[in-house]
Coordinates of C-alpha atoms and ligand atoms in Angstrom, one line a residue:
X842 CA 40.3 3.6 -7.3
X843 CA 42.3 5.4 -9.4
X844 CA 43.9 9.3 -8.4
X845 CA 43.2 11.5 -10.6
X846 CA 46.0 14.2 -11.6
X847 CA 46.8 17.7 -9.3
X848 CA 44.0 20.5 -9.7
X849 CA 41.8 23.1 -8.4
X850 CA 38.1 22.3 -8.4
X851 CA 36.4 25.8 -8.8
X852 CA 33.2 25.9 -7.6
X853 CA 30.7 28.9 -8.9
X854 CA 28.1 29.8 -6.3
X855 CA 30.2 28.5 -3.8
X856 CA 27.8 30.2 -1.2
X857 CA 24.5 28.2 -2.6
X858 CA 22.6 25.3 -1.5
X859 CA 24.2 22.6 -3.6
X860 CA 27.6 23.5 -2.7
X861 CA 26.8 23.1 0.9
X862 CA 24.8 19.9 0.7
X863 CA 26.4 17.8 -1.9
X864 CA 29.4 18.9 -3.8
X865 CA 31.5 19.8 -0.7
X866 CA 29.9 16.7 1.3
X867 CA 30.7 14.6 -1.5
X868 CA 34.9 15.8 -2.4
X869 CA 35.0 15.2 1.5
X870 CA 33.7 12.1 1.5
X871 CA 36.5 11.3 -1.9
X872 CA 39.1 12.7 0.6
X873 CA 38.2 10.4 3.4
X874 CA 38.7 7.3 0.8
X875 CA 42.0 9.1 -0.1
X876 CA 41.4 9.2 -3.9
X877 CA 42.2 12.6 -4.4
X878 CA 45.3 13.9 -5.9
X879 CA 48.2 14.4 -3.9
X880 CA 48.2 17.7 -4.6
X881 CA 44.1 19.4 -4.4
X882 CA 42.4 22.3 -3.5
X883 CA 38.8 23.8 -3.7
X884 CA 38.5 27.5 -4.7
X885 CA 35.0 29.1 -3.8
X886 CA 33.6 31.6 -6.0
X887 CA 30.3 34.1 -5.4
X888 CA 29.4 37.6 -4.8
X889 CA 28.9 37.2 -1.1
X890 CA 32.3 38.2 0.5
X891 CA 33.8 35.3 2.9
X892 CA 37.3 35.0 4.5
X893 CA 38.6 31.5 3.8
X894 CA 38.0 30.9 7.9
X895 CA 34.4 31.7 7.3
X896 CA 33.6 29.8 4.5
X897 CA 35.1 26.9 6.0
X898 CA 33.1 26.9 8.7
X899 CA 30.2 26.8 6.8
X900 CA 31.2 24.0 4.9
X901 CA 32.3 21.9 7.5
X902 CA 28.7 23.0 8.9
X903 CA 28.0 21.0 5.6
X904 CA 30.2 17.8 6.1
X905 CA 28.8 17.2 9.4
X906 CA 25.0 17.1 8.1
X907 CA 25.4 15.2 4.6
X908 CA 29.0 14.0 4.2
X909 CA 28.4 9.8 4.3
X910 CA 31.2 8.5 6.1
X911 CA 32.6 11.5 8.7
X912 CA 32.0 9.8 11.9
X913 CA 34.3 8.8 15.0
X914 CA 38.0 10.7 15.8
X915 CA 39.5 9.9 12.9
X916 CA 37.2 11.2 10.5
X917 CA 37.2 14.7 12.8
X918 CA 41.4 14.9 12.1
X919 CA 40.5 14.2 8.7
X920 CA 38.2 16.8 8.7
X921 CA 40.4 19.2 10.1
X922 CA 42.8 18.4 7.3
X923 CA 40.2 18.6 4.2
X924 CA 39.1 21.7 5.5
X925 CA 43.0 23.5 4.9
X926 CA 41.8 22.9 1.5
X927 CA 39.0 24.9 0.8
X928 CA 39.3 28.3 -0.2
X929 CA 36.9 31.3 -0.9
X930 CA 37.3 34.3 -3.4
X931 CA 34.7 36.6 -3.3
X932 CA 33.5 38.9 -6.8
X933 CA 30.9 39.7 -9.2
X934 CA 30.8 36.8 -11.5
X935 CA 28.5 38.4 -13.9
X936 CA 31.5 41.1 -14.8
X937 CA 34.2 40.5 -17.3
X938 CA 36.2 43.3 -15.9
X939 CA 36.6 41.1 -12.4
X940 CA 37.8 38.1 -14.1
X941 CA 41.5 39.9 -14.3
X942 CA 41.2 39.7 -10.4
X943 CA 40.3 36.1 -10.2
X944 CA 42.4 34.4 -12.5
X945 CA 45.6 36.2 -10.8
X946 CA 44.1 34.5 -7.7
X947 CA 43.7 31.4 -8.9
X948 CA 47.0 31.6 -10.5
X949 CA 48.7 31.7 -7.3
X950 CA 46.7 29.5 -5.5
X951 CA 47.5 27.1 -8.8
X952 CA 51.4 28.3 -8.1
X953 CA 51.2 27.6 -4.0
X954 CA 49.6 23.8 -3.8
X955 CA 51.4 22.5 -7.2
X956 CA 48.4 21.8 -9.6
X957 CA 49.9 22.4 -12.9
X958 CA 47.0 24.6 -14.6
X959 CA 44.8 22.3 -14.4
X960 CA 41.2 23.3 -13.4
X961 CA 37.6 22.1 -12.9
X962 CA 35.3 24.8 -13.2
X963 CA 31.7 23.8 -11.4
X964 CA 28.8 25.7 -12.2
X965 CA 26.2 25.4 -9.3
X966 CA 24.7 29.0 -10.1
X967 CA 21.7 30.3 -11.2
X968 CA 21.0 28.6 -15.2
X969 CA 21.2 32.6 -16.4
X970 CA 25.0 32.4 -15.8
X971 CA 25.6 29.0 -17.6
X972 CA 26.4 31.4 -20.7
X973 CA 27.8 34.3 -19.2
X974 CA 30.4 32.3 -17.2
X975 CA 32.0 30.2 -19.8
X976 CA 32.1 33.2 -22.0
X977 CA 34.4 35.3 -19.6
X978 CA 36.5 32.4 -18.9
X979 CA 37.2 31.7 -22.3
X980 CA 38.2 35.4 -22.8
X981 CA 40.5 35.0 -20.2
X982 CA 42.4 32.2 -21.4
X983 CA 40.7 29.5 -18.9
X984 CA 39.0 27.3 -21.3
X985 CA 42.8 27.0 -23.3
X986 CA 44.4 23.5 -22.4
X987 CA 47.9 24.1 -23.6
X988 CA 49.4 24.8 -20.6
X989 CA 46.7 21.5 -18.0
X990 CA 43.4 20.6 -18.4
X991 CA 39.9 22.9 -17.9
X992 CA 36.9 21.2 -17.5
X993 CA 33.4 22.8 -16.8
X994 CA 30.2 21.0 -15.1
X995 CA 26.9 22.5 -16.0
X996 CA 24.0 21.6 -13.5
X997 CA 20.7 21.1 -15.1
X998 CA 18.4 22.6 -16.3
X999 CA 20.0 22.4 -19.1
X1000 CA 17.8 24.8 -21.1
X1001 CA 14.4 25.7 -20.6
X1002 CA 13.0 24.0 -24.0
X1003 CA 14.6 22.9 -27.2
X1004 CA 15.5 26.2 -28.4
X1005 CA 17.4 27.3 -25.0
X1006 CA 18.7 24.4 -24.8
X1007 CA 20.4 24.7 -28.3
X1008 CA 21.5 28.4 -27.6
X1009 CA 23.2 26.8 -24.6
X1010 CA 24.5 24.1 -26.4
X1011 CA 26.1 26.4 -29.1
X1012 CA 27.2 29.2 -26.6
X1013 CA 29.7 26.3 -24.5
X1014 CA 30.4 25.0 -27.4
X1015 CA 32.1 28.5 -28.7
X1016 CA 34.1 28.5 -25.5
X1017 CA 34.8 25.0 -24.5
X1018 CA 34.9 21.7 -26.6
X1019 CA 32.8 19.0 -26.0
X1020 CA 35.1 16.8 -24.5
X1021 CA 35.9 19.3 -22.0
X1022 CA 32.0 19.6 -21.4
X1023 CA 30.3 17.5 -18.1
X1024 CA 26.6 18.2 -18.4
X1025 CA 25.3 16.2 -14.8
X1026 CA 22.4 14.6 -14.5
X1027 CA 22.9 13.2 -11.3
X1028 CA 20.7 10.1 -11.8
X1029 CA 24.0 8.6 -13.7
X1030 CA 25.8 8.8 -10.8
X1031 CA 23.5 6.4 -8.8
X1032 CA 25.5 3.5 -8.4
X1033 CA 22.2 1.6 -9.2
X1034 CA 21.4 3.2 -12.3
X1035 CA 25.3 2.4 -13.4
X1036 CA 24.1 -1.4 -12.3
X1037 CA 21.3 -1.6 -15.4
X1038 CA 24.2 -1.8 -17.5
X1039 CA 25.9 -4.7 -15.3
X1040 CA 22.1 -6.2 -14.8
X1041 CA 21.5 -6.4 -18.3
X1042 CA 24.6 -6.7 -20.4
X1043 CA 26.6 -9.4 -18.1
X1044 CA 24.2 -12.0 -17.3
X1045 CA 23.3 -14.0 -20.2
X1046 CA 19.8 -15.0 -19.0
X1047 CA 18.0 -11.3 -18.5
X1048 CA 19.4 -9.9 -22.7
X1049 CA 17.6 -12.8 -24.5
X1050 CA 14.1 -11.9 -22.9
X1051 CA 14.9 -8.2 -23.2
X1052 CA 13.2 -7.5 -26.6
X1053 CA 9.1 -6.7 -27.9
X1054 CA 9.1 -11.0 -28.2
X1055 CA 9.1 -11.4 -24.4
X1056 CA 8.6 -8.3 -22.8
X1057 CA 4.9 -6.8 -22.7
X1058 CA 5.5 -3.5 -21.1
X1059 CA 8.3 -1.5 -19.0
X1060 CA 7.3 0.7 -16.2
X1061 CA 9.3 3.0 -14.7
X1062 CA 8.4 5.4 -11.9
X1063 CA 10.0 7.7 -9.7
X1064 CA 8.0 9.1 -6.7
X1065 CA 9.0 11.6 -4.1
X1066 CA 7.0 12.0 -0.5
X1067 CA 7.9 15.6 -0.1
X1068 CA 6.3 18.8 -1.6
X1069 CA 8.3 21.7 -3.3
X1070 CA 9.4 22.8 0.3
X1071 CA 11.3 26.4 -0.4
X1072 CA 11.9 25.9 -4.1
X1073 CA 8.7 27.1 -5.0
X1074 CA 10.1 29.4 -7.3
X1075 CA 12.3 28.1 -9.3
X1076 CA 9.2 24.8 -9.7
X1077 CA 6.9 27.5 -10.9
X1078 CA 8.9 27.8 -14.1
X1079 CA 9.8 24.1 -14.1
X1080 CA 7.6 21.4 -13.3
X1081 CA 7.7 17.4 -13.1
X1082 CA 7.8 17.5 -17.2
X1083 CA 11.1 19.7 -17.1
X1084 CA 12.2 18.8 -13.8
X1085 CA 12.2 15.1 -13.7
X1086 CA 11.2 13.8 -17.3
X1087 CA 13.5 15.5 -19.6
X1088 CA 16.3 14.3 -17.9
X1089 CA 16.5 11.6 -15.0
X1090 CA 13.7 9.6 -17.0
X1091 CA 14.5 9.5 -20.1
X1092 CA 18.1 8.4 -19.4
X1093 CA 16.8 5.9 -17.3
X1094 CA 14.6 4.9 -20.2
X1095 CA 17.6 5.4 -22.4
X1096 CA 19.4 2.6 -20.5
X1097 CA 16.8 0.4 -20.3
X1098 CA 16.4 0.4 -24.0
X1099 CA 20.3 0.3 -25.7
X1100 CA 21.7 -1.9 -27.5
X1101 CA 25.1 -3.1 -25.8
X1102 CA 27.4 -0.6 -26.6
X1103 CA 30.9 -1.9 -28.5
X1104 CA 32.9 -1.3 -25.4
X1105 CA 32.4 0.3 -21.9
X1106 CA 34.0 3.9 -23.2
X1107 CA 32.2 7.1 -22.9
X1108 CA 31.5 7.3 -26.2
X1109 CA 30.2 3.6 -27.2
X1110 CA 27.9 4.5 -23.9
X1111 CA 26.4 7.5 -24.7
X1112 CA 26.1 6.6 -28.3
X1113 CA 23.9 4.1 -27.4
X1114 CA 21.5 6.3 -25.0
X1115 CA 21.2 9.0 -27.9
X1116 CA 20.0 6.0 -30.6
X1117 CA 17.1 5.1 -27.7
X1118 CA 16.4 9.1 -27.2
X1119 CA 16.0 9.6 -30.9
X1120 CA 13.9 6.5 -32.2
X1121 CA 11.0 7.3 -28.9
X1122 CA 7.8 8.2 -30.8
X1123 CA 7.2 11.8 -31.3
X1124 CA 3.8 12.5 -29.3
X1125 CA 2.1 14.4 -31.9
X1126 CA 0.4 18.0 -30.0
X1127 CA -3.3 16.5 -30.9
X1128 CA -2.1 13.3 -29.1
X1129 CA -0.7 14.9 -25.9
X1130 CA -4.3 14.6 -23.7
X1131 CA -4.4 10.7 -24.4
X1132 CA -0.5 9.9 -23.9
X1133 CA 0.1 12.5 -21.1
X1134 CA -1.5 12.9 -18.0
X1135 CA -0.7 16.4 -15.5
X1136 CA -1.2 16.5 -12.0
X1137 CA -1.2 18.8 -8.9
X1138 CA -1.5 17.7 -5.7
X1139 CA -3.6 19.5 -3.7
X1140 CA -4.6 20.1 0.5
X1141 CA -5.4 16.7 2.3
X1142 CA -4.3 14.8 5.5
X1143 CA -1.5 12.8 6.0
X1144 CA -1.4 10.5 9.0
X1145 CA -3.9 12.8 10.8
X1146 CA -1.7 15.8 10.5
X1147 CA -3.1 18.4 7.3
X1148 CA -1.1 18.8 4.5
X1149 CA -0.6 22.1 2.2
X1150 CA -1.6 21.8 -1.5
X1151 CA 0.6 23.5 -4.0
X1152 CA -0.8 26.5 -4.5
X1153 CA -0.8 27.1 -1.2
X1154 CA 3.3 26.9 -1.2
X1155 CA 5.7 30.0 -0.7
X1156 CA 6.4 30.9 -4.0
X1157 CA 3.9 29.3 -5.9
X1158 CA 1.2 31.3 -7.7
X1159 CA -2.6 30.5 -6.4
X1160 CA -3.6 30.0 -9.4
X1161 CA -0.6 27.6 -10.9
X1162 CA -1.0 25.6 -13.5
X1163 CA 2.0 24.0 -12.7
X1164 CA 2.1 20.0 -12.9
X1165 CA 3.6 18.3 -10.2
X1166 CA 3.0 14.8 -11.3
X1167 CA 3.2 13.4 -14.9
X1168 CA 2.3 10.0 -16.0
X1169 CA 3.2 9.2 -19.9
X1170 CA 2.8 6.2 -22.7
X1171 CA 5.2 6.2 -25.3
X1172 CA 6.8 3.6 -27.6
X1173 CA 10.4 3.2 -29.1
X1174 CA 10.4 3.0 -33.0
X1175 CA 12.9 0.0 -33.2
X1176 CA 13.5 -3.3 -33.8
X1177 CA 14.1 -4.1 -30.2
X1178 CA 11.0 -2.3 -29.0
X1179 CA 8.5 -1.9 -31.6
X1180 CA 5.2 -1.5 -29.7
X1181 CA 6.4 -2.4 -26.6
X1182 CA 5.0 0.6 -24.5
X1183 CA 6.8 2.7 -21.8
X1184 CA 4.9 3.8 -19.0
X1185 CA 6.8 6.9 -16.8
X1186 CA 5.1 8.9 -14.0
X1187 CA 6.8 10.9 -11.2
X1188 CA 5.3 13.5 -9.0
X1189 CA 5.7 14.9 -5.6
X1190 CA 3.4 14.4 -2.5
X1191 CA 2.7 10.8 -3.3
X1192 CA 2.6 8.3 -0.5
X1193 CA 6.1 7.4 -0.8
X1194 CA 10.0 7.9 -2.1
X1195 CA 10.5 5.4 -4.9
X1196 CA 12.5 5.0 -7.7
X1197 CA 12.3 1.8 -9.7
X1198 CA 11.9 0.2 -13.2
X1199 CA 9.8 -2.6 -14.1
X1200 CA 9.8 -5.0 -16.9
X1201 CA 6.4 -6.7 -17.3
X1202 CA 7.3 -10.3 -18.7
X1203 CA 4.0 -11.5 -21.4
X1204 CA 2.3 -14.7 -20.1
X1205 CA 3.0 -18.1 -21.1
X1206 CA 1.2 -18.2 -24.4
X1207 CA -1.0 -20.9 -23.0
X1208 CA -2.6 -20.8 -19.7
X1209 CA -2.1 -24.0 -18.8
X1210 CA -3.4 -23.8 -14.7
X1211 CA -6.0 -20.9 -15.7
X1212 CA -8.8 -23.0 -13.9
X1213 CA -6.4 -24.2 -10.5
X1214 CA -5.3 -20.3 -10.3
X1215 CA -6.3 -16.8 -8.8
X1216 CA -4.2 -15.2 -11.1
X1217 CA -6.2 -14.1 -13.9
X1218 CA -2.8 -14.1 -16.6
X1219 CA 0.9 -14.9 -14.6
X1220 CA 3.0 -12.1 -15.4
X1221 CA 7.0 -12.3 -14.4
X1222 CA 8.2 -9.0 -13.4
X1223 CA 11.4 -7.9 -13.0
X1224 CA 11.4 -5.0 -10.3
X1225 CA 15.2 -2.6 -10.3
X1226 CA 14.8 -0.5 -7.6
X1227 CA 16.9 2.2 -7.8
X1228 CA 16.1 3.9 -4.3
X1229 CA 15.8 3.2 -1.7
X1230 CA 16.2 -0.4 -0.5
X1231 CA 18.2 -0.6 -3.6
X1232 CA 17.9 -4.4 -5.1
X1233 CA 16.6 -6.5 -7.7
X1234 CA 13.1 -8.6 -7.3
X1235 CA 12.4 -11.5 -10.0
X1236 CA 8.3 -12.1 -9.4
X1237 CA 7.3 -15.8 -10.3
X1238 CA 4.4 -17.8 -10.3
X1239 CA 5.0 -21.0 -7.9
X1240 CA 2.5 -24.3 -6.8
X1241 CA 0.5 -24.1 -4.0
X1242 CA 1.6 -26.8 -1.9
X1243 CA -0.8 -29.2 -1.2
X1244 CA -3.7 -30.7 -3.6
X1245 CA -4.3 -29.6 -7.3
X1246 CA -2.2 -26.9 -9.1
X1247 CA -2.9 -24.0 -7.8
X1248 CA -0.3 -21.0 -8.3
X1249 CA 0.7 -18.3 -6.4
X1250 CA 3.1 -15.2 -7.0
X1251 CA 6.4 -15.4 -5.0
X1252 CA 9.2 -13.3 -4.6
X1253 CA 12.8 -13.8 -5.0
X1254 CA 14.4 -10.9 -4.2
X1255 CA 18.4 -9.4 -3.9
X1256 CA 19.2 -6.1 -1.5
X1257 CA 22.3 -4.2 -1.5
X1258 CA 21.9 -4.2 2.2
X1259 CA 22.9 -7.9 2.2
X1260 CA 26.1 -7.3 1.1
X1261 CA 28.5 -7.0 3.6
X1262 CA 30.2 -3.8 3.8
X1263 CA 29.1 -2.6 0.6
X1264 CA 29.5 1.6 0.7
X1265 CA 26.9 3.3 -1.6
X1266 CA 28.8 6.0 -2.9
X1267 CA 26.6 9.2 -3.3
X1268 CA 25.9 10.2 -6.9
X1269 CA 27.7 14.0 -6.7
X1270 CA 31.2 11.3 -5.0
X1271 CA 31.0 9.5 -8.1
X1272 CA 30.0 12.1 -11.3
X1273 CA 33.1 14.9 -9.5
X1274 CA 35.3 11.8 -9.5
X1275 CA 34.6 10.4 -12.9
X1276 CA 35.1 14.0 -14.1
X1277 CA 38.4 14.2 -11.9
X1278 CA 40.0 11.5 -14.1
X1279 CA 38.7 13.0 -17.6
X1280 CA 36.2 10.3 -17.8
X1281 CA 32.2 11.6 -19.2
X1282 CA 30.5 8.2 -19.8
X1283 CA 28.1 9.0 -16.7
X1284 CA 27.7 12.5 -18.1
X1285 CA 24.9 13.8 -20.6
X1286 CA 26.2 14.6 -24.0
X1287 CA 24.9 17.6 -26.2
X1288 CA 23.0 15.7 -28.4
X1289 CA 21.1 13.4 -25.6
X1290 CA 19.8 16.4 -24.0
X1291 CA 18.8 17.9 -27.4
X1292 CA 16.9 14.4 -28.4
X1293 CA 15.4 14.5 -25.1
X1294 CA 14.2 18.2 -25.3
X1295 CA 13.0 17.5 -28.7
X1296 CA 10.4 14.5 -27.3
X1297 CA 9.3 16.7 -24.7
X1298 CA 8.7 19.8 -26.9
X1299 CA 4.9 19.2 -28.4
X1300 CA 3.7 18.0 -25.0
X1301 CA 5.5 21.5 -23.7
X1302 CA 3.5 23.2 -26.9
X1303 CA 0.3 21.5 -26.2
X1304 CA -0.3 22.4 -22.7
X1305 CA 1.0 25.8 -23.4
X1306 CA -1.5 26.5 -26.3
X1307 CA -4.4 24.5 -25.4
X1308 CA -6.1 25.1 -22.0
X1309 CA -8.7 22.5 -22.1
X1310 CA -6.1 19.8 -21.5
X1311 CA -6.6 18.9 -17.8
X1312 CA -4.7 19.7 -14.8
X1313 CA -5.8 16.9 -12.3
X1314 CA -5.5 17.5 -8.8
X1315 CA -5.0 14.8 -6.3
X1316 CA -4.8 14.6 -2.3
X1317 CA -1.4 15.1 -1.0
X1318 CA -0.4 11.4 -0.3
X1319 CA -2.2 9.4 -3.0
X1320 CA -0.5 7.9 -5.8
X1321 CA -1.7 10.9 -8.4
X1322 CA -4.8 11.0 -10.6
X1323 CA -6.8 7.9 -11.1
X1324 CA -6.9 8.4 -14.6
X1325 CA -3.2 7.8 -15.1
X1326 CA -4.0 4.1 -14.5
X1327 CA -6.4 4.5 -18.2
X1328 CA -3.0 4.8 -20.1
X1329 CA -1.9 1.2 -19.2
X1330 CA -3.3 -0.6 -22.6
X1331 CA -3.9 -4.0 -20.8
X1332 CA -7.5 -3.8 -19.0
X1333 CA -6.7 -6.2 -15.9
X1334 CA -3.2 -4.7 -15.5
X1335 CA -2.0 -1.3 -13.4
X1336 CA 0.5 0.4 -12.3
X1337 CA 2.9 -1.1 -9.5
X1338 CA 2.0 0.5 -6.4
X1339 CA 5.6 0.1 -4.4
X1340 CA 6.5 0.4 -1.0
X1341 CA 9.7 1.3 0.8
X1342 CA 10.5 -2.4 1.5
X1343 CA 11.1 -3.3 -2.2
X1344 CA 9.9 -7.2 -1.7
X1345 CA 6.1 -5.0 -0.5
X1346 CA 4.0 -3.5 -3.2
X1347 CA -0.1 -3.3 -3.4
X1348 CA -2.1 -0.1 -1.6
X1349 CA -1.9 -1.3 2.4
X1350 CA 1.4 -1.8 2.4
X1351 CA 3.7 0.6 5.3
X1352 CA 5.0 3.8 3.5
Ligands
BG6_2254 C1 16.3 16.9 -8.9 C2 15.0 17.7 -9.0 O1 16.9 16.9 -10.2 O2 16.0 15.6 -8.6 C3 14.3 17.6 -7.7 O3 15.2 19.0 -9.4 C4 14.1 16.2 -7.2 O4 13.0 18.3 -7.8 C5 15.4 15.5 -7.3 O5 13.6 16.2 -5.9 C6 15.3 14.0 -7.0 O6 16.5 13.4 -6.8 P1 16.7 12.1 -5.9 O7 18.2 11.8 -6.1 O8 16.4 12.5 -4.5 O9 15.8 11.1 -6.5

C-alpha cells in the first residue's frame, strides 16, 4: 500500500464514542501495517480538558477493545509507540475567539513532528457543529492549501432532510472546495461493498445477465439483532428511513445499478452512483402507504429471556412514532432497469445481523421439468453478502439423482473465510486511508447525497402530514411486519429470510 504524505489528523470530539471505538482503533490498526507517513501525529480536539497522558490512556483503552490486529508482544511495543502520537488540546470549539489558541498549537505541533501544513480535519461531533466548525477554520486560514493540504471528513447525518442537507452542502462549500470535502458513509469502506464493483465489472459472465432482460428483481436487505441500546436520542429524531436508507442503501443500490464507469477514478465512480440516484422513481406522497412500509418493534421474548420494545428504551418517547424498520419497492427509470423493481428493508431487533443483496434471475421462459419438480418456477439467485460471513452464493436448479427429472436447488457458494490469510480491513482503516492519500472515490459526493435526500423527501412528507399511514409493530426478533412481504409483485415469491451462515436461509435456520 501506498504512504500517504506527513500530516496531522485532527480529530473534533476527540472525547466521543466514535473516536474511541473506530477512528483511533482503526489509524492504529494503519500503524500496525506501517502505511502511515513517516512523519504523523493525531491532535485531539473537545471541550473536556485532558493532558495528553490522559487521553492516551483512554484511547489505548480503545485499541485494546476494537483495534483488529493488536495482539501478542509485538503489537504491545507497537502500541507503546502509536500511542507517542496522539495528542489532546482541550477548548470550546463552538467559539471563534479560541481558534487563535488552537491553530498556534497546532502550528507547533505541525513545526515539532515535520508535517508540512498539511492537515485532516475529522469531524466526529455533534451534526450542529458541521457548519460552525468549517466556518471558524476557514476564518483562520485552515481551509487555505497554499502553504499543504486541508482536508475535512463530515460524519453523517449529512442533513436532516433535503433542505438541511443543501444548507450544509452550501455552508462547506463557502469554506472548503469540494475536492477537499470527505463526506463518509461508512458502508463504502466495506471491503465487500468495494467487491460489487470487482463482482460485476471484471467477470464477463455476471454484466450480460445484469439488465431488466434477465434479471426479475433485486433485493437488498440489511438487518441488525440489536435495539437502539443508549442512542435512543439521537434515533428519536432519526429513524431506519434517515438512519439507514438515505445513505448505506441507496449507495448500495447505487452500485448495484451503474453503468461501468470510464475508468476506476473518483470521479468516473461517483458519477456513475449519482446517474442511478437520480433516475429512481420519485414515490409520489399519495403512493407512500403502497411502496413503503414502517415498523417498530415492540416487547417480546427472545430465547426465553423478555425483550424491551422501543418505547420502552432510555431516551425514546412512549408514545414514538418513530420507525425502526422500513421495507420499500421502487424502480430505476432506465434503460438498464426499466421495471425491474428494488426491494430494501432494514430494521433493528430482527432475528439476525445481515447485510446482503440479491439478484432474482427470471425463469427459463419454458418450464421444461415443471411436472418432475417441487419447484413451482426455478429462480437463480445470486446472494452478495456483505456481512457477516462475507461471500458470494450462485443458487441453481440441479437433477435429482436417480429416476426421472426431478430438480432440486443447490448451492454453490465462495467465503472470504476460505482465503488464506485474507485481513478484512475495517471500513473507518480504509475511508481515513483513502482520504490520507487525497483519494474520495469511496466518499459520498454533494450531489449523491442531495439525489438521495431528494427520493426520500415525499415519503419524509407523507408520514409527517398524514397520520393514517401505519406504524406496524412487530415482536422483537421477527423479521418485521408481515405486510412487508405484500410489496414483492410476484405472488409465490418473498423475501430471503437469511441466516448467519450465508449458504442457510428459510425461517428454522440457527440465528
Ligand atoms: C450506522 C447507523 O450508520 O450504521 C446505525 O447509524 C447502524 O444505527 C450502523 O447500527 C450499522 O452499521 P454496520 O457497519 O454495523 O452494518
Amino acid at each position: 500500500m501506498k504512504k500517504p504524505n506527513n500530516h496531522i489528523l485532527v480529530i473534533f470530539g476527540a472525547s466521543g464514542d466514535l473516536t474511541y471505538r473506530k477512528l483511533i482503533p482503526a489509524v492504529f490498526d494503519l500503524f500496525n501495517q506501517n502505511v502511515l507517513p513517516e512523519k504523523f501525529a493525531i491532535l485531539g480536539l473537545g471541550r473536556t480538558q485532558l493532558s495528553n497522558d490522559a487521553f492516551r490512556k483512554k484511547m489505548e483503552e480503545g485499541i485494546d477493545k476494537f483495534a483488529l490486529n493488536n495482539e501478542g508482544n509485538s503489537k504491545n511495543n507497537q502500541k507503546k509507540e502509536f500511542l507517542k502520537k496522539l495528542n489532546y488540546y482541550g477548548f470550546n470549539t463552538k467559539e471563534e475567539s479560541e481558534y487563535a489558541g488552537f491553530k498556534d498549537h497546532l502550528l507547533k505541533l505541525n513545526a515539532e513532528v515535520g508535517t508540512e501544513n498539511n492537515f485532516i480535519f475529522y469531524l466526529a461531533t455533534p451534526p450542529s457543529m458541521y457548519t460552525i466548525i468549517p466556518c471558524h477554520l476557514a476564518k483562520h486560514g485552515l481551509s487555505n492549501e497554499d502553504d499543504g493540504f486541508k482536508r475535512l471528513i463530515v460524519e453523517k447525518p449529512f442533513g436532516y432532510d433535503l433542505e438541511t442537507a443543501l444548507k450544509l452542502n452550501e455552508s462547506l462549500l463557502k469554506n472548503f472546495n469540494e475536492e477537499q470535502l470527505y463526506r463518509i458513509d461508512h458502508y463504502l469502506g466495506k471491503e465487500t461493498v468495494q467487491n460489487l464493483l470487482v463482482t460485476r465489472f471484471s467477470n464477463a459472465i455476471y454484466e450480460p445477465l445484469w439488465n431488466r432482460n434477465y434479471v426479475s428483481h433485486v433485493e437488498i436487505t440489511s438487518s441488525e439483532n440489536i435495539g437502539v441500546g443508549n442512542r435512543g436520542g439521537y434515533y428519536e429524531g432519526s429513524g431506519a428511513l434517515r438512519d439507514m436508507v438515505q445513505n448505506h442503501l441507496l449507495l448500495i443500490a447505487g452500485l448495484v445499478g451503474m453503468e461501468p464507469p470510464a475508468l476506476i477514478n473518483s470521479n468516473s465512480i461517483r458519477n456513475e452512483i449519482v446517474k442511478v440516484l437520480q433516475s429512481i422513481r420519485p414515490i409520489k406522497e399519495e403512493e407512500v402507504e403502497n411502496y413503503v412500509i414502517r415498523g417498530q418493534y415492540i416487547g417480546s421474548t427472545i430465547k426465553g429471556q423478555p425483550v424491551k420494545g422501543y418505547r420502552d428504551e432510555q431516551g425514546v418517547d412512549p408514545e414514538s412514532r418513530t420507525e425502526t424498520y422500513v421495507a420499500m419497492k421502487f424502480f430505476i427509470d432506465n434503460m438498464r432497469w426499466a421495471n425491474v423493481p428494488f426491494y430494501i428493508r432494514t430494521g433493528k431487533m430482527l432475528p439476525t445481523r445481515v447485510t446482503e443483496v440479491v439478484i432474482h434471475f427470471k425463469p427459463t421462459p419454458h418450464h421444461l421439468f415443471a411436472s418432475n419438480s417441487s419447484i413451482t418456477q426455478q429462480q437463480n439467485q445470486l446472494v452478495i453478502r456483505i456481512q457477516p460471513d462475507e461471500g458470494l452464493l450462485l443458487k441453481f436448479g440441479m437433477k435429482v439423482p436417480g429416476a426421472g427429472f426431478n430438480v432440486q436447488n443447490v448451492n454453490m457458494d465462495f467465503h472470504y473465510s476460505e482465503l488464506a490469510d485474507t485481513y478484512l480491513p475495517s471500513a473507518y482503516e480504509r475511508l481515513l486511508h483513502d482520504c490520507m492519500l487525497g483519494d474520495s472515490t469511496l466518499y459520498s459526493r454533494g450531489d449523491a447525497v442531495e439525489a438521495a435526500w431528494k427520493f426520500v423527501k415525499p415519503i419524509q412528507e407523507a408520514w409527517k402530514k398524514n397520520d393514517q399511514i401505519k406504524i406496524h409493530g412487530y415482536p422483537a426478533g421477527t423479521w418485521g411486519p408481515d405486510v412487508a412481504d405484500d410489496l414483492i409483485e410476484e405472488p409465490h415469491l418473498t423475501w430471503r429470510y437469511p441466516c448467519k451462515n450465508l449458504a442457510n436461509d428459510g425461517n428454522y435456520c440457527e440465528l
